[in-house]
Amino acid sequence: MTSATPRQMALVAFLQAQNCSNYAGSWRHPSSMTDYLSPEYYQRIARTLEEGKFDMAFFDDRLAMPDIYGNNHHETVRHGVRAIKLEPTSVLMAMGMVTSRLGLGATYSTTYYEPYHVARLFATLDLMTKGRVAWNVVTSMNDSEAANFGADEHLEHDTRYDRADEFMEVVMGHWSTWREGAIVADKQESYFADPSMVTRLDHEGRFFKSRGPLTVPRSAQGHPVILQAGQSGRGLAFAARWAEVVFAKYPTLENGIKQYQALKAGAAAAGRDPASIKICAEVKIIVGDTEADAREKHDLIASLSRPIDGLTMIGETLNIDFAGRPYDQPFTDEELAAVSWQSLRDKVVQVSGKKNPSVRDFVEASGRGTLRDGPCFVGTGAQVAEQMIEWFDKACDGFVLSATYVPGTYEDIVRLVIPELQKRGVFRKEYEDGTLRSHLGLRKPRAGDWRKPQ
């Protein structure tokens, strides 16, 4: 009698289509490649990830250059703090052309795009990659993005999520306007598809009005996988309703255990099977052939951070200009209520122990722009694998792995960490099928399933 296959870990690479990774100082690393404006840069990463049997690579995105700090973009451009942001689905397709198994995800905003456009774009991408695409759903975060789309200011936090809920209803509805088996393609009878299996959506709601039907049939995996990263109370409720993969930021393992349990319970309360959501914790990994080698790498990477990185990035995510503000002046209740990224605000309040933190508290407690921004596993391949398994056993279904230099971080993980995870039986040695859903162990939805509890 053979034993059951151990629970398998999901691995997702967290990418940026820009001059640096989400660690802003990564571009300063002597080994970071500098051809980030070419397809070869992203294709090299894609091949490495597929060699390592990663489930997916996904691109974060913002719709504006960081320019909240000082109300201009000068410091961002001068110091290369995410100054370049390419359109992510175009980059995704460049990676899709050189891979056949790796899942590929891209971020698109529900605040500044239209549902029909997003439904059509991602359904087409999913067909062109034979069912390997995911959509990372975001509501965007600051006034700079609003200005680029003709608005005076960003929408209020809960209103963004109300709009996002309806946006999802429209997109999922359009993805269901073609039923499975609709296409007959009988040339003799000149009968292409069954009209009764292609329907209009005819949606009319608070934010959107969209008729349909969509012009793109369903893909090999039904429809693209839904990613989401909301961490506030409203964001977690959104994830519990819609997400299939959740990108979670845990400051500690203990916090992660609580968040993991809360999100699974939220899914059950929303009428979904908690197993239908994969929760992946973001971590940085710095791995070496020896522990001393890993520590040396860590120290070099940590030295790449500059104070301006954190100040610029915090301003971008909180939608607050920290320039010229007294460093130790507490924020008022009204200022804190207006913060765009509420989960980061709540983390700073918790870590600092102050109801009204200052700029200093935000910089020190958030760790933005430094290696202290989230967990960082450092050591040999075996040591890192053991840290990952401890978290996997208690607080997550897998990991979103952030790079500290590119492509070296992923090359190190594939060479040193993946074999250790495979040896322990928690990560695949080969892909079993071609679709992203099959990698993640998610069921293939049929048209209309999104309206039913899963």
Short mmCIF file of C-alpha atoms in Angstrom, two decimals:
data_model
loop_
_atom_site.label_atom_id
_atom_site.label_comp_id
_atom_site.label_asym_id
_atom_site.label_seq_id
_atom_site.Cartn_x
_atom_site.Cartn_y
_atom_site.Cartn_z
CA MET A 1 0.00 0.00 0.00
CA THR A 2 1.51 3.32 -1.05
CA SER A 3 1.30 6.43 1.08
CA ALA A 4 -0.61 9.52 -0.11
CA THR A 5 1.32 12.18 -2.00
CA PRO A 6 2.42 14.90 0.44
CA ARG A 7 0.78 18.31 0.13
CA GLN A 8 2.59 20.24 -2.60
CA MET A 9 4.00 23.75 -2.22
CA ALA A 10 3.13 26.46 -4.75
CA LEU A 11 6.00 28.71 -5.89
CA VAL A 12 5.38 32.05 -7.60
CA ALA A 13 8.06 34.49 -8.76
CA PHE A 14 7.23 38.13 -7.98
CA LEU A 15 8.43 40.20 -10.95
CA GLN A 16 8.50 43.83 -12.00
CA ALA A 17 8.63 45.03 -15.62
CA GLN A 18 11.05 47.79 -14.73
CA ASN A 19 14.64 48.70 -13.91
CA CYS A 20 14.59 46.95 -10.51
CA SER A 21 12.78 44.22 -8.62
CA ASN A 22 10.35 45.16 -5.83
CA TYR A 23 13.53 45.67 -3.80
CA ALA A 24 14.35 49.10 -5.22
CA GLY A 25 18.08 48.82 -4.58
CA SER A 26 18.40 45.67 -6.70
CA TRP A 27 19.45 47.62 -9.80
CA ARG A 28 22.56 48.76 -7.91
CA HIS A 29 23.77 45.17 -7.41
CA PRO A 30 26.93 44.51 -9.44
CA SER A 31 25.44 41.28 -10.84
CA SER A 32 22.02 42.65 -11.80
CA MET A 33 21.49 42.58 -15.54
CA THR A 34 20.86 45.92 -17.23
CA ASP A 35 18.93 44.89 -20.37
CA TYR A 36 15.50 45.28 -18.70
CA LEU A 37 14.17 47.14 -21.76
CA SER A 38 14.63 44.05 -23.94
CA PRO A 39 12.61 40.82 -24.30
CA GLU A 40 15.73 38.77 -23.65
CA TYR A 41 15.90 39.99 -20.03
CA TYR A 42 12.45 38.62 -19.20
CA GLN A 43 12.84 35.52 -21.35
CA ARG A 44 16.02 34.59 -19.48
CA ILE A 45 14.10 34.77 -16.19
CA ALA A 46 11.22 32.75 -17.66
CA ARG A 47 13.50 29.93 -18.80
CA THR A 48 15.13 29.77 -15.37
CA LEU A 49 11.77 29.60 -13.61
CA GLU A 50 10.45 26.90 -15.93
CA GLU A 51 13.64 24.90 -15.42
CA GLY A 52 12.92 25.10 -11.68
CA LYS A 53 9.29 23.98 -12.23
CA PHE A 54 7.82 27.17 -10.71
CA ASP A 55 4.04 27.37 -10.84
CA MET A 56 3.99 30.93 -12.07
CA ALA A 57 5.68 34.28 -12.56
CA PHE A 58 3.55 37.34 -12.06
CA PHE A 59 4.09 41.05 -12.61
CA ASP A 60 3.15 43.68 -10.09
CA ASP A 61 2.34 47.08 -11.58
CA ARG A 62 1.58 50.73 -10.86
CA LEU A 63 0.03 53.18 -13.31
CA ALA A 64 2.28 56.12 -12.46
CA MET A 65 5.91 56.91 -11.77
CA PRO A 66 6.43 57.42 -8.01
CA ASP A 67 6.15 61.21 -7.63
CA ILE A 68 4.27 61.78 -4.39
CA TYR A 69 7.49 62.54 -2.47
CA GLY A 70 8.21 66.25 -2.95
CA ASN A 71 5.35 66.41 -5.46
CA ASN A 72 7.68 65.59 -8.35
CA HIS A 73 9.50 62.70 -9.96
CA HIS A 74 13.08 64.02 -9.67
CA GLU A 75 14.27 61.83 -6.78
CA THR A 76 12.61 58.78 -8.29
CA VAL A 77 14.39 59.23 -11.60
CA ARG A 78 17.73 60.25 -10.06
CA HIS A 79 17.86 57.19 -7.77
CA GLY A 80 16.07 54.68 -10.01
CA VAL A 81 13.29 53.95 -7.51
CA ARG A 82 10.96 52.04 -9.83
CA ALA A 83 11.29 54.84 -12.36
CA ILE A 84 10.47 52.59 -15.34
CA LYS A 85 7.21 50.63 -15.61
CA LEU A 86 6.55 48.68 -18.80
CA GLU A 87 3.05 47.46 -19.69
CA PRO A 88 3.03 43.99 -18.07
CA THR A 89 0.86 41.90 -20.43
CA SER A 90 3.17 42.72 -23.34
CA VAL A 91 6.14 41.49 -21.33
CA LEU A 92 4.15 38.44 -20.25
CA MET A 93 3.69 37.42 -23.88
CA ALA A 94 7.41 37.74 -24.57
CA MET A 95 7.95 35.21 -21.75
CA GLY A 96 5.14 33.01 -23.00
CA MET A 97 6.87 32.65 -26.37
CA VAL A 98 9.88 30.85 -24.83
CA THR A 99 8.05 28.66 -22.29
CA SER A 100 5.38 25.96 -22.47
CA ARG A 101 4.53 25.17 -18.83
CA LEU A 102 5.27 28.22 -16.67
CA GLY A 103 2.17 30.11 -15.51
CA LEU A 104 2.19 33.84 -16.28
CA GLY A 105 0.30 36.51 -14.36
CA ALA A 106 -0.10 40.26 -14.82
CA THR A 107 -1.64 43.06 -12.77
CA TYR A 108 -4.56 45.07 -14.13
CA SER A 109 -6.53 47.67 -12.20
CA THR A 110 -10.28 47.62 -11.65
CA THR A 111 -10.18 51.36 -10.96
CA TYR A 112 -8.78 52.65 -14.26
CA TYR A 113 -9.75 50.06 -16.88
CA GLU A 114 -13.07 48.81 -18.25
CA PRO A 115 -14.31 45.26 -17.52
CA TYR A 116 -14.95 44.33 -21.16
CA HIS A 117 -11.38 45.29 -22.11
CA VAL A 118 -9.87 43.28 -19.25
CA ALA A 119 -12.10 40.26 -19.97
CA ARG A 120 -11.13 40.26 -23.65
CA LEU A 121 -7.42 40.90 -23.04
CA PHE A 122 -6.90 38.18 -20.46
CA ALA A 123 -9.11 35.63 -22.22
CA THR A 124 -7.00 36.14 -25.36
CA LEU A 125 -3.74 35.85 -23.42
CA ASP A 126 -5.03 32.62 -21.90
CA LEU A 127 -5.73 31.15 -25.34
CA MET A 128 -2.36 32.25 -26.71
CA THR A 129 -0.54 30.54 -23.82
CA LYS A 130 -2.80 27.42 -23.84
CA GLY A 131 -4.27 28.10 -20.41
CA ARG A 132 -1.33 29.48 -18.43
CA VAL A 133 -2.49 33.01 -17.55
CA ALA A 134 -3.53 34.68 -14.28
CA TRP A 135 -4.96 38.14 -13.61
CA ASN A 136 -3.73 39.93 -10.48
CA VAL A 137 -6.68 42.11 -9.47
CA VAL A 138 -5.81 45.46 -7.86
CA THR A 139 -7.69 48.65 -7.08
CA SER A 140 -4.65 50.95 -7.49
CA MET A 141 -3.53 53.28 -4.73
CA ASN A 142 -2.71 56.93 -5.30
CA ASP A 143 -3.51 60.32 -6.82
CA SER A 144 -0.63 60.08 -9.32
CA GLU A 145 -2.38 57.15 -11.00
CA ALA A 146 -5.66 59.08 -10.94
CA ALA A 147 -3.98 62.05 -12.66
CA ASN A 148 -2.75 59.84 -15.49
CA PHE A 149 -6.34 58.79 -16.19
CA GLY A 150 -7.92 62.24 -16.05
CA ALA A 151 -9.17 62.18 -12.45
CA ASP A 152 -8.38 64.72 -9.74
CA GLU A 153 -7.94 62.19 -6.95
CA HIS A 154 -7.98 58.49 -6.23
CA LEU A 155 -11.22 56.83 -5.16
CA GLU A 156 -11.86 56.25 -1.46
CA HIS A 157 -10.73 52.84 -0.18
CA ASP A 158 -14.06 51.04 0.30
CA THR A 159 -15.55 52.61 -2.83
CA ARG A 160 -12.67 51.14 -4.83
CA TYR A 161 -13.55 47.68 -3.53
CA ASP A 162 -17.27 48.18 -4.18
CA ARG A 163 -16.36 49.05 -7.77
CA ALA A 164 -13.98 46.08 -7.90
CA ASP A 165 -16.72 43.65 -6.80
CA GLU A 166 -18.97 44.78 -9.64
CA PHE A 167 -16.00 44.82 -12.03
CA MET A 168 -15.42 41.13 -11.21
CA GLU A 169 -19.08 40.31 -11.78
CA VAL A 170 -18.88 41.84 -15.25
CA VAL A 171 -15.58 40.14 -16.19
CA MET A 172 -16.63 36.73 -14.89
CA GLY A 173 -19.99 37.19 -16.61
CA HIS A 174 -18.31 37.94 -19.94
CA TRP A 175 -16.03 34.91 -19.55
CA SER A 176 -19.20 32.83 -19.22
CA THR A 177 -20.95 34.18 -22.33
CA TRP A 178 -19.45 31.28 -24.34
CA ARG A 179 -20.43 27.80 -23.10
CA GLU A 180 -18.15 24.81 -23.42
CA GLY A 181 -18.72 23.02 -26.74
CA ALA A 182 -20.33 26.02 -28.45
CA ILE A 183 -18.00 25.83 -31.46
CA VAL A 184 -19.05 23.12 -33.94
CA ALA A 185 -17.09 24.28 -37.03
CA ASP A 186 -19.07 22.12 -39.50
CA LYS A 187 -17.83 23.36 -42.87
CA GLN A 188 -20.20 21.17 -44.87
CA GLU A 189 -23.27 22.61 -43.16
CA SER A 190 -21.78 26.12 -42.77
CA TYR A 191 -22.53 25.79 -39.07
CA PHE A 192 -19.80 27.45 -37.02
CA ALA A 193 -21.22 27.61 -33.49
CA ASP A 194 -24.45 27.02 -31.59
CA PRO A 195 -26.07 30.45 -31.07
CA SER A 196 -27.95 29.18 -28.00
CA MET A 197 -24.58 28.59 -26.30
CA VAL A 198 -23.33 32.15 -26.83
CA THR A 199 -25.28 34.71 -24.80
CA ARG A 200 -25.33 38.40 -23.99
CA LEU A 201 -24.41 39.54 -20.50
CA ASP A 202 -26.67 42.62 -20.39
CA HIS A 203 -25.19 43.91 -17.13
CA GLU A 204 -26.45 47.17 -15.63
CA GLY A 205 -25.16 48.16 -12.20
CA ARG A 206 -23.95 51.02 -10.03
CA PHE A 207 -20.60 51.45 -11.80
CA PHE A 208 -20.86 49.59 -15.10
CA LYS A 209 -23.15 48.87 -18.03
CA SER A 210 -21.92 46.20 -20.45
CA ARG A 211 -23.84 44.19 -23.04
CA GLY A 212 -21.68 41.47 -24.61
CA PRO A 213 -21.33 38.75 -25.64
CA LEU A 214 -17.55 38.56 -25.33
CA THR A 215 -15.78 37.83 -28.62
CA VAL A 216 -13.31 35.36 -27.07
CA PRO A 217 -14.28 31.72 -26.27
CA ARG A 218 -13.11 29.86 -23.17
CA SER A 219 -9.58 28.47 -22.80
CA ALA A 220 -8.06 25.15 -21.84
CA GLN A 221 -8.28 26.10 -18.16
CA GLY A 222 -11.78 27.58 -18.38
CA HIS A 223 -10.75 31.14 -17.59
CA PRO A 224 -7.62 32.84 -16.18
CA VAL A 225 -6.69 32.22 -12.55
CA ILE A 226 -7.61 35.11 -10.24
CA LEU A 227 -4.86 36.54 -8.00
CA GLN A 228 -5.44 39.13 -5.32
CA ALA A 229 -3.38 40.76 -2.58
CA GLY A 230 -5.80 42.75 -0.42
CA GLN A 231 -4.75 42.78 3.23
CA SER A 232 -7.19 45.26 4.79
CA GLY A 233 -10.50 44.09 6.20
CA ARG A 234 -12.32 45.07 2.99
CA GLY A 235 -9.53 43.63 0.87
CA LEU A 236 -9.67 40.29 2.70
CA ALA A 237 -13.43 40.13 2.17
CA PHE A 238 -12.85 40.73 -1.56
CA ALA A 239 -10.21 37.99 -1.65
CA ALA A 240 -12.49 35.56 0.19
CA ARG A 241 -15.14 36.07 -2.50
CA TRP A 242 -13.02 36.13 -5.66
CA ALA A 243 -9.38 35.07 -5.27
CA GLU A 244 -7.99 31.70 -6.26
CA VAL A 245 -4.42 32.62 -5.30
CA VAL A 246 -3.83 35.17 -2.53
CA PHE A 247 -0.54 37.04 -2.31
CA ALA A 248 -0.10 37.54 1.46
CA LYS A 249 2.34 39.75 3.33
CA TYR A 250 3.05 38.31 6.77
CA PRO A 251 5.35 40.30 9.07
CA THR A 252 5.87 37.20 11.24
CA LEU A 253 4.97 33.52 11.23
CA GLU A 254 2.60 34.05 14.17
CA ASN A 255 0.78 36.80 12.28
CA GLY A 256 0.69 34.57 9.22
CA ILE A 257 -1.01 31.74 11.06
CA LYS A 258 -3.81 34.10 12.13
CA GLN A 259 -4.21 35.63 8.66
CA TYR A 260 -4.20 32.20 7.01
CA GLN A 261 -6.93 30.90 9.28
CA ALA A 262 -8.98 34.09 8.91
CA LEU A 263 -8.87 34.03 5.11
CA LYS A 264 -9.78 30.35 4.90
CA ALA A 265 -12.67 30.98 7.30
CA GLY A 266 -13.73 33.98 5.19
CA ALA A 267 -13.84 31.79 2.09
CA ALA A 268 -16.04 29.28 3.87
CA ALA A 269 -18.34 32.08 5.06
CA ALA A 270 -18.62 33.25 1.42
CA GLY A 271 -19.85 29.79 0.45
CA ARG A 272 -16.58 28.61 -1.06
CA ASP A 273 -14.42 25.59 -0.38
CA PRO A 274 -11.38 26.93 1.56
CA ALA A 275 -9.20 24.51 -0.42
CA SER A 276 -10.13 26.44 -3.59
CA ILE A 277 -7.90 29.31 -2.41
CA LYS A 278 -4.10 29.01 -2.39
CA ILE A 279 -2.50 31.48 0.03
CA CYS A 280 1.11 32.30 -0.83
CA ALA A 281 3.30 34.29 1.55
CA GLU A 282 5.78 36.80 0.16
CA VAL A 283 9.37 36.15 1.24
CA LYS A 284 12.84 37.11 0.09
CA ILE A 285 15.40 34.33 -0.20
CA ILE A 286 19.16 34.84 -0.05
CA VAL A 287 20.86 31.48 -0.44
CA GLY A 288 24.50 30.42 -0.74
CA ASP A 289 26.60 27.29 -1.02
CA THR A 290 27.52 27.84 2.64
CA GLU A 291 25.89 29.81 5.42
CA ALA A 292 28.84 32.23 5.41
CA ASP A 293 28.40 32.74 1.67
CA ALA A 294 24.69 33.50 2.18
CA ARG A 295 25.43 35.99 4.98
CA GLU A 296 28.00 37.74 2.79
CA LYS A 297 25.43 38.02 -0.01
CA HIS A 298 22.89 39.36 2.50
CA ASP A 299 25.23 42.07 3.72
CA LEU A 300 26.02 43.20 0.17
CA ILE A 301 22.34 43.31 -0.77
CA ALA A 302 21.39 45.19 2.42
CA SER A 303 24.04 47.82 1.63
CA LEU A 304 22.30 48.67 -1.66
CA SER A 305 19.35 50.33 0.08
CA ARG A 306 19.17 54.13 0.26
CA PRO A 307 16.92 56.25 2.55
CA ILE A 308 15.25 57.80 -0.49
CA ASP A 309 14.03 54.34 -1.56
CA GLY A 310 11.82 53.97 1.49
CA LEU A 311 10.60 57.57 1.54
CA THR A 312 9.62 57.43 -2.13
CA MET A 313 7.95 54.03 -1.89
CA ILE A 314 6.03 54.83 1.29
CA GLY A 315 4.71 58.04 -0.27
CA GLU A 316 3.59 56.07 -3.33
CA THR A 317 1.76 53.38 -1.37
CA LEU A 318 0.20 55.61 1.29
CA ASN A 319 -0.63 58.50 -1.09
CA ILE A 320 1.06 60.93 1.35
CA ASP A 321 3.96 63.32 0.70
CA PHE A 322 6.54 62.87 3.46
CA ALA A 323 8.86 65.58 2.09
CA GLY A 324 9.14 68.64 4.33
CA ARG A 325 7.13 67.04 7.13
CA PRO A 326 8.81 66.99 10.58
CA TYR A 327 10.25 63.50 10.98
CA ASP A 328 8.76 62.92 14.44
CA GLN A 329 5.42 64.72 14.05
CA PRO A 330 2.52 62.29 14.60
CA PHE A 331 -0.10 61.93 11.89
CA THR A 332 -3.58 63.04 12.88
CA ASP A 333 -6.55 60.67 12.92
CA GLU A 334 -7.89 62.39 9.81
CA GLU A 335 -4.60 61.94 7.93
CA LEU A 336 -4.41 58.27 8.87
CA ALA A 337 -8.01 57.69 7.78
CA ALA A 338 -7.11 59.01 4.32
CA VAL A 339 -4.21 56.55 3.86
CA SER A 340 -4.60 54.52 0.66
CA TRP A 341 -2.89 51.27 1.74
CA GLN A 342 -4.69 50.59 5.01
CA SER A 343 -3.01 47.28 5.79
CA LEU A 344 0.44 48.96 5.74
CA ARG A 345 -0.87 51.73 8.00
CA ASP A 346 -2.26 49.10 10.40
CA LYS A 347 1.06 47.23 10.37
CA VAL A 348 2.96 50.41 11.33
CA VAL A 349 0.50 51.16 14.13
CA GLN A 350 0.89 47.62 15.43
CA VAL A 351 4.69 47.42 15.18
CA SER A 352 5.34 50.92 16.56
CA GLY A 353 2.74 50.60 19.31
CA LYS A 354 1.56 54.14 18.52
CA LYS A 355 -2.00 55.09 17.59
CA ASN A 356 -0.65 58.12 15.70
CA PRO A 357 2.75 57.20 14.24
CA SER A 358 5.20 59.68 12.71
CA VAL A 359 7.24 59.59 9.50
CA ARG A 360 10.04 57.95 11.49
CA ASP A 361 7.65 55.23 12.66
CA PHE A 362 6.46 54.58 9.10
CA VAL A 363 10.02 54.30 7.81
CA GLU A 364 11.32 52.11 10.64
CA ALA A 365 8.26 49.90 11.21
CA SER A 366 7.40 49.30 7.55
CA GLY A 367 10.94 48.54 6.39
CA ARG A 368 9.98 49.81 2.92
CA GLY A 369 12.95 49.90 0.59
CA THR A 370 15.02 47.61 2.84
CA LEU A 371 15.41 43.89 3.48
CA ARG A 372 13.25 44.37 6.58
CA ASP A 373 10.17 44.79 4.40
CA GLY A 374 8.82 41.31 5.03
CA PRO A 375 10.47 37.98 5.92
CA CYS A 376 13.90 37.19 4.51
CA PHE A 377 15.15 33.59 4.62
CA VAL A 378 18.96 33.42 4.59
CA GLY A 379 21.18 30.35 4.56
CA THR A 380 22.14 27.27 2.59
CA GLY A 381 19.62 25.54 0.35
CA ALA A 382 18.80 23.06 3.11
CA GLN A 383 18.42 25.79 5.74
CA VAL A 384 16.15 27.89 3.54
CA ALA A 385 14.06 24.83 2.61
CA GLU A 386 13.52 24.04 6.30
CA GLN A 387 12.36 27.63 6.97
CA MET A 388 9.96 27.42 4.05
CA ILE A 389 8.54 24.10 5.20
CA GLU A 390 7.94 25.45 8.72
CA TRP A 391 5.81 28.26 7.25
CA PHE A 392 4.18 25.91 4.73
CA ASP A 393 3.10 23.54 7.49
CA LYS A 394 1.44 26.29 9.53
CA ALA A 395 0.58 29.43 7.60
CA CYS A 396 0.52 29.16 3.81
CA ASP A 397 0.05 27.00 0.73
CA GLY A 398 3.18 28.30 -0.96
CA PHE A 399 5.33 31.36 -1.51
CA VAL A 400 5.65 34.48 -3.63
CA LEU A 401 9.42 34.88 -3.99
CA SER A 402 10.79 38.40 -4.35
CA ALA A 403 14.17 38.97 -5.98
CA THR A 404 16.94 41.03 -4.43
CA TYR A 405 18.93 41.02 -7.66
CA VAL A 406 18.00 39.77 -11.12
CA PRO A 407 18.32 37.15 -12.46
CA GLY A 408 20.71 35.84 -9.79
CA THR A 409 18.10 35.42 -7.05
CA TYR A 410 16.06 32.98 -9.13
CA GLU A 411 19.12 31.17 -10.46
CA ASP A 412 20.29 30.63 -6.87
CA ILE A 413 16.85 29.37 -5.79
CA VAL A 414 16.60 26.94 -8.70
CA ARG A 415 20.13 25.61 -8.15
CA LEU A 416 20.16 25.38 -4.36
CA VAL A 417 16.64 25.49 -2.86
CA ILE A 418 14.40 23.63 -5.34
CA PRO A 419 16.40 20.35 -5.09
CA GLU A 420 16.06 20.46 -1.29
CA LEU A 421 12.28 20.96 -1.50
CA GLN A 422 12.04 18.11 -4.03
CA LYS A 423 14.13 15.87 -1.78
CA ARG A 424 11.64 16.50 1.04
CA GLY A 425 8.70 15.65 -1.22
CA VAL A 426 6.91 19.00 -1.00
CA PHE A 427 7.61 20.28 -4.52
CA ARG A 428 7.20 18.73 -7.96
CA LYS A 429 10.04 17.26 -10.00
CA GLU A 430 8.10 17.58 -13.26
CA TYR A 431 5.06 19.44 -14.52
CA GLU A 432 2.11 17.07 -14.87
CA ASP A 433 0.04 19.14 -17.30
CA GLY A 434 0.23 22.38 -19.22
CA THR A 435 -2.35 24.63 -17.58
CA LEU A 436 -1.72 26.89 -14.62
CA ARG A 437 -4.74 25.45 -12.79
CA SER A 438 -3.26 21.98 -13.05
CA HIS A 439 0.01 23.20 -11.49
CA LEU A 440 -1.87 24.76 -8.59
CA GLY A 441 -4.29 21.89 -8.05
CA LEU A 442 -7.30 24.12 -8.82
CA ARG A 443 -10.41 22.77 -10.49
CA LYS A 444 -11.31 23.84 -14.02
CA PRO A 445 -14.45 26.03 -13.85
CA ARG A 446 -17.26 25.73 -16.35
CA ALA A 447 -19.15 28.71 -17.73
CA GLY A 448 -21.40 30.14 -15.03
CA ASP A 449 -19.68 28.37 -12.13
CA TRP A 450 -18.59 31.70 -10.65
CA ARG A 451 -22.17 32.31 -9.54
CA LYS A 452 -22.20 29.15 -7.44
CA PRO A 453 -20.35 28.29 -4.20
CA GLN A 454 -17.16 26.39 -5.11
#
